[in-house]
Amino acid sequence: ESAFIGCTALETVQMGEGLIQIGASAFEGCGALCALSFPASLASIGAYAFKDCVSLSEAGLSSVAKIGDAAFENCAALAAADLSAAGTIGDRAFRGCTSLITVTLSDSLQALAEGCFYGCTSLKEMVLPEGLLTIMRDVFNGCTALTSVRLPATLTRLEVGAFRDCASLTSV
């Protein structure tokens, strides 16, 4: 936990195979960090792990099963998130990722946690996987570029404000 917190000049990180987990706040506030290379063995990213890494533009997340609360909050340069292995995405995980355009979600995902894509102002469309049961409060709040969402037939719970202030939303 907090291994590299506040290392503001750190630009790149390459992690070795065998790494299973990144702890809470591990790289929080590393504002110059722009690229990450995760090993296929990485299964879990802790809460706040990359929060406020404002220059982070790419992060290979395709093998990660669990993403903690606010793990990538305010990563303003992050453009894509392949969450195809993530069965758990924490509260506010990608909140404030204003450059986030594309997101791929796992078929095993059952819930979108509170505010997990709040304020992702470049996100244009979302295809939610069959099997998704719950969209918690404020998940897409403030996603002003969001024009299209496909809700799965399995959805049983849609909480307050889930699509609040999605001014461009034309198709659900």
mmCIF file of C-alpha atoms in Angstrom:
data_model
loop_
_atom_site.group_PDB
_atom_site.id
_atom_site.type_symbol
_atom_site.label_atom_id
_atom_site.label_comp_id
_atom_site.label_asym_id
_atom_site.label_seq_id
_atom_site.Cartn_x
_atom_site.Cartn_y
_atom_site.Cartn_z
ATOM 1 C CA GLU A 1 0.000 0.000 0.000
ATOM 2 C CA SER A 2 1.082 3.562 -0.806
ATOM 3 C CA ALA A 3 4.321 2.210 -2.277
ATOM 4 C CA PHE A 4 4.916 5.080 -4.711
ATOM 5 C CA ILE A 5 2.294 7.588 -3.557
ATOM 6 C CA GLY A 6 3.171 11.142 -4.581
ATOM 7 C CA CYS A 7 6.159 10.245 -6.803
ATOM 8 C CA THR A 8 5.265 13.104 -9.116
ATOM 9 C CA ALA A 9 8.158 12.604 -11.598
ATOM 10 C CA LEU A 10 7.543 8.851 -12.172
ATOM 11 C CA GLU A 11 6.627 8.398 -15.863
ATOM 12 C CA THR A 12 6.543 4.668 -16.696
ATOM 13 C CA VAL A 13 6.128 1.438 -14.771
ATOM 14 C CA GLN A 14 6.721 -2.058 -16.076
ATOM 15 C CA MET A 15 5.662 -4.803 -13.711
ATOM 16 C CA GLY A 16 7.036 -8.329 -13.777
ATOM 17 C CA GLU A 17 5.117 -11.519 -14.393
ATOM 18 C CA GLY A 18 3.912 -13.064 -11.156
ATOM 19 C CA LEU A 19 2.512 -9.834 -9.717
ATOM 20 C CA ILE A 20 -0.987 -10.656 -8.476
ATOM 21 C CA GLN A 21 -2.130 -7.502 -6.692
ATOM 22 C CA ILE A 22 -1.415 -3.766 -6.592
ATOM 23 C CA GLY A 23 -2.177 -2.353 -3.162
ATOM 24 C CA ALA A 24 -4.282 0.613 -2.161
ATOM 25 C CA SER A 25 -2.916 4.042 -3.120
ATOM 26 C CA ALA A 26 0.188 2.395 -4.626
ATOM 27 C CA PHE A 27 0.689 5.083 -7.292
ATOM 28 C CA GLU A 28 -1.805 7.693 -6.113
ATOM 29 C CA GLY A 29 -0.894 11.207 -7.201
ATOM 30 C CA CYS A 30 1.875 10.177 -9.608
ATOM 31 C CA GLY A 31 0.904 12.954 -11.988
ATOM 32 C CA ALA A 32 3.601 12.280 -14.627
ATOM 33 C CA LEU A 33 2.829 8.546 -14.907
ATOM 34 C CA CYS A 34 1.694 8.037 -18.500
ATOM 35 C CA ALA A 35 2.011 4.323 -19.342
ATOM 36 C CA LEU A 36 1.651 1.043 -17.496
ATOM 37 C CA SER A 37 2.431 -2.484 -18.501
ATOM 38 C CA PHE A 38 0.644 -5.053 -16.357
ATOM 39 C CA PRO A 39 1.506 -8.764 -16.386
ATOM 40 C CA ALA A 40 -1.187 -11.302 -17.271
ATOM 41 C CA SER A 41 -0.955 -12.555 -13.680
ATOM 42 C CA LEU A 42 -2.355 -9.306 -12.232
ATOM 43 C CA ALA A 43 -5.782 -10.055 -10.728
ATOM 44 C CA SER A 44 -6.533 -7.151 -8.394
ATOM 45 C CA ILE A 45 -5.985 -3.386 -8.227
ATOM 46 C CA GLY A 46 -6.580 -1.805 -4.833
ATOM 47 C CA ALA A 47 -8.585 1.276 -3.900
ATOM 48 C CA TYR A 48 -7.091 4.605 -5.022
ATOM 49 C CA ALA A 49 -4.156 2.735 -6.624
ATOM 50 C CA PHE A 50 -3.841 5.166 -9.572
ATOM 51 C CA LYS A 51 -6.088 7.991 -8.351
ATOM 52 C CA ASP A 52 -5.031 11.401 -9.687
ATOM 53 C CA CYS A 53 -2.547 9.975 -12.206
ATOM 54 C CA VAL A 54 -3.695 12.693 -14.589
ATOM 55 C CA SER A 55 -1.217 11.849 -17.401
ATOM 56 C CA LEU A 56 -2.007 8.114 -17.503
ATOM 57 C CA SER A 57 -3.179 7.474 -21.059
ATOM 58 C CA GLU A 58 -2.938 3.689 -21.279
ATOM 59 C CA ALA A 59 -3.306 0.839 -18.839
ATOM 60 C CA GLY A 60 -3.639 -2.784 -19.960
ATOM 61 C CA LEU A 61 -6.424 -4.039 -17.713
ATOM 62 C CA SER A 62 -7.684 -7.018 -19.721
ATOM 63 C CA SER A 63 -6.626 -9.648 -17.136
ATOM 64 C CA VAL A 64 -7.691 -7.785 -13.981
ATOM 65 C CA ALA A 65 -10.625 -9.401 -12.146
ATOM 66 C CA LYS A 66 -11.106 -6.810 -9.382
ATOM 67 C CA ILE A 67 -10.752 -3.033 -9.557
ATOM 68 C CA GLY A 68 -11.033 -1.235 -6.223
ATOM 69 C CA ASP A 69 -12.870 1.933 -5.230
ATOM 70 C CA ALA A 70 -11.580 5.069 -7.001
ATOM 71 C CA ALA A 71 -8.685 3.047 -8.459
ATOM 72 C CA PHE A 72 -8.450 5.256 -11.563
ATOM 73 C CA GLU A 73 -10.395 8.305 -10.353
ATOM 74 C CA ASN A 74 -9.336 11.521 -12.107
ATOM 75 C CA CYS A 75 -7.068 9.792 -14.632
ATOM 76 C CA ALA A 76 -7.998 12.513 -17.103
ATOM 77 C CA ALA A 77 -5.881 11.205 -20.027
ATOM 78 C CA LEU A 78 -7.111 7.579 -19.903
ATOM 79 C CA ALA A 79 -8.921 6.933 -23.219
ATOM 80 C CA ALA A 80 -9.880 3.233 -23.054
ATOM 81 C CA ALA A 81 -10.602 0.609 -20.422
ATOM 82 C CA ASP A 82 -10.749 -3.088 -21.311
ATOM 83 C CA LEU A 83 -12.525 -4.528 -18.289
ATOM 84 C CA SER A 84 -13.365 -7.830 -19.977
ATOM 85 C CA ALA A 85 -12.086 -9.866 -17.005
ATOM 86 C CA ALA A 86 -13.394 -7.591 -14.231
ATOM 87 C CA GLY A 87 -16.157 -9.215 -12.207
ATOM 88 C CA THR A 88 -15.919 -6.380 -9.673
ATOM 89 C CA ILE A 89 -15.533 -2.665 -10.337
ATOM 90 C CA GLY A 90 -15.517 -0.476 -7.219
ATOM 91 C CA ASP A 91 -17.304 2.765 -6.397
ATOM 92 C CA ARG A 92 -15.974 5.759 -8.380
ATOM 93 C CA ALA A 93 -13.387 3.488 -10.063
ATOM 94 C CA PHE A 94 -13.200 5.631 -13.223
ATOM 95 C CA ARG A 95 -14.850 8.817 -11.965
ATOM 96 C CA GLY A 96 -13.526 11.932 -13.667
ATOM 97 C CA CYS A 97 -11.739 10.091 -16.476
ATOM 98 C CA THR A 98 -12.681 12.852 -18.886
ATOM 99 C CA SER A 99 -10.890 11.347 -21.931
ATOM 100 C CA LEU A 100 -12.409 7.881 -21.528
ATOM 101 C CA ILE A 101 -14.086 7.027 -24.850
ATOM 102 C CA THR A 102 -14.384 3.228 -24.892
ATOM 103 C CA VAL A 103 -15.116 0.714 -22.161
ATOM 104 C CA THR A 104 -15.410 -3.055 -22.570
ATOM 105 C CA LEU A 105 -17.233 -4.791 -19.719
ATOM 106 C CA SER A 106 -17.069 -8.414 -18.581
ATOM 107 C CA ASP A 107 -19.933 -10.807 -19.211
ATOM 108 C CA SER A 108 -19.577 -11.898 -15.570
ATOM 109 C CA LEU A 109 -20.188 -8.385 -14.208
ATOM 110 C CA GLN A 110 -23.382 -8.333 -12.136
ATOM 111 C CA ALA A 111 -23.328 -4.755 -10.816
ATOM 112 C CA LEU A 112 -21.961 -1.358 -11.783
ATOM 113 C CA ALA A 113 -20.927 0.274 -8.511
ATOM 114 C CA GLU A 114 -21.885 3.744 -7.359
ATOM 115 C CA GLY A 115 -20.489 6.518 -9.559
ATOM 116 C CA CYS A 116 -18.015 4.225 -11.324
ATOM 117 C CA PHE A 117 -18.134 6.250 -14.579
ATOM 118 C CA TYR A 118 -19.339 9.549 -13.079
ATOM 119 C CA GLY A 119 -18.132 12.554 -15.081
ATOM 120 C CA CYS A 120 -16.601 10.587 -17.958
ATOM 121 C CA THR A 121 -17.472 13.392 -20.349
ATOM 122 C CA SER A 122 -16.033 11.745 -23.514
ATOM 123 C CA LEU A 123 -17.855 8.412 -23.144
ATOM 124 C CA LYS A 124 -20.223 8.142 -26.124
ATOM 125 C CA GLU A 125 -21.882 4.731 -25.948
ATOM 126 C CA MET A 126 -22.180 1.786 -23.602
ATOM 127 C CA VAL A 127 -23.149 -1.780 -24.311
ATOM 128 C CA LEU A 128 -23.974 -3.335 -20.968
ATOM 129 C CA PRO A 129 -23.465 -7.103 -20.744
ATOM 130 C CA GLU A 130 -26.238 -9.652 -20.403
ATOM 131 C CA GLY A 131 -26.070 -10.845 -16.819
ATOM 132 C CA LEU A 132 -25.808 -7.318 -15.409
ATOM 133 C CA LEU A 133 -28.396 -7.064 -12.626
ATOM 134 C CA THR A 134 -27.786 -3.675 -10.997
ATOM 135 C CA ILE A 135 -26.781 -0.167 -11.999
ATOM 136 C CA MET A 136 -26.103 1.725 -8.772
ATOM 137 C CA ARG A 137 -26.654 5.443 -8.192
ATOM 138 C CA ASP A 138 -24.782 8.004 -10.265
ATOM 139 C CA VAL A 139 -22.962 5.415 -12.420
ATOM 140 C CA PHE A 140 -23.139 7.552 -15.574
ATOM 141 C CA ASN A 141 -23.963 10.883 -13.940
ATOM 142 C CA GLY A 142 -22.468 13.764 -15.922
ATOM 143 C CA CYS A 143 -21.475 11.668 -18.939
ATOM 144 C CA THR A 144 -22.442 14.540 -21.203
ATOM 145 C CA ALA A 145 -21.309 12.923 -24.501
ATOM 146 C CA LEU A 146 -23.171 9.653 -23.865
ATOM 147 C CA THR A 147 -25.626 9.194 -26.744
ATOM 148 C CA SER A 148 -26.513 5.503 -26.597
ATOM 149 C CA VAL A 149 -26.896 2.807 -23.935
ATOM 150 C CA ARG A 150 -28.040 -0.762 -24.436
ATOM 151 C CA LEU A 151 -29.613 -2.105 -21.238
ATOM 152 C CA PRO A 152 -29.551 -5.890 -20.794
ATOM 153 C CA ALA A 153 -32.739 -7.893 -20.344
ATOM 154 C CA THR A 154 -31.310 -9.193 -17.051
ATOM 155 C CA LEU A 155 -31.313 -5.732 -15.411
ATOM 156 C CA THR A 156 -33.468 -5.791 -12.245
ATOM 157 C CA ARG A 157 -32.336 -2.646 -10.418
ATOM 158 C CA LEU A 158 -31.664 0.860 -11.720
ATOM 159 C CA GLU A 159 -30.840 3.318 -8.932
ATOM 160 C CA VAL A 160 -31.450 7.046 -8.631
ATOM 161 C CA GLY A 161 -29.394 9.366 -10.815
ATOM 162 C CA ALA A 162 -27.812 6.532 -12.789
ATOM 163 C CA PHE A 163 -28.044 8.595 -15.994
ATOM 164 C CA ARG A 164 -28.424 12.075 -14.465
ATOM 165 C CA ASP A 165 -27.134 14.943 -16.635
ATOM 166 C CA CYS A 166 -26.504 12.765 -19.686
ATOM 167 C CA ALA A 167 -27.676 15.636 -21.893
ATOM 168 C CA SER A 168 -26.770 13.921 -25.190
ATOM 169 C CA LEU A 169 -28.490 10.612 -24.434
ATOM 170 C CA THR A 170 -30.872 9.866 -27.333
ATOM 171 C CA SER A 171 -31.196 6.059 -27.307
ATOM 172 C CA VAL A 172 -31.712 3.523 -24.520
#
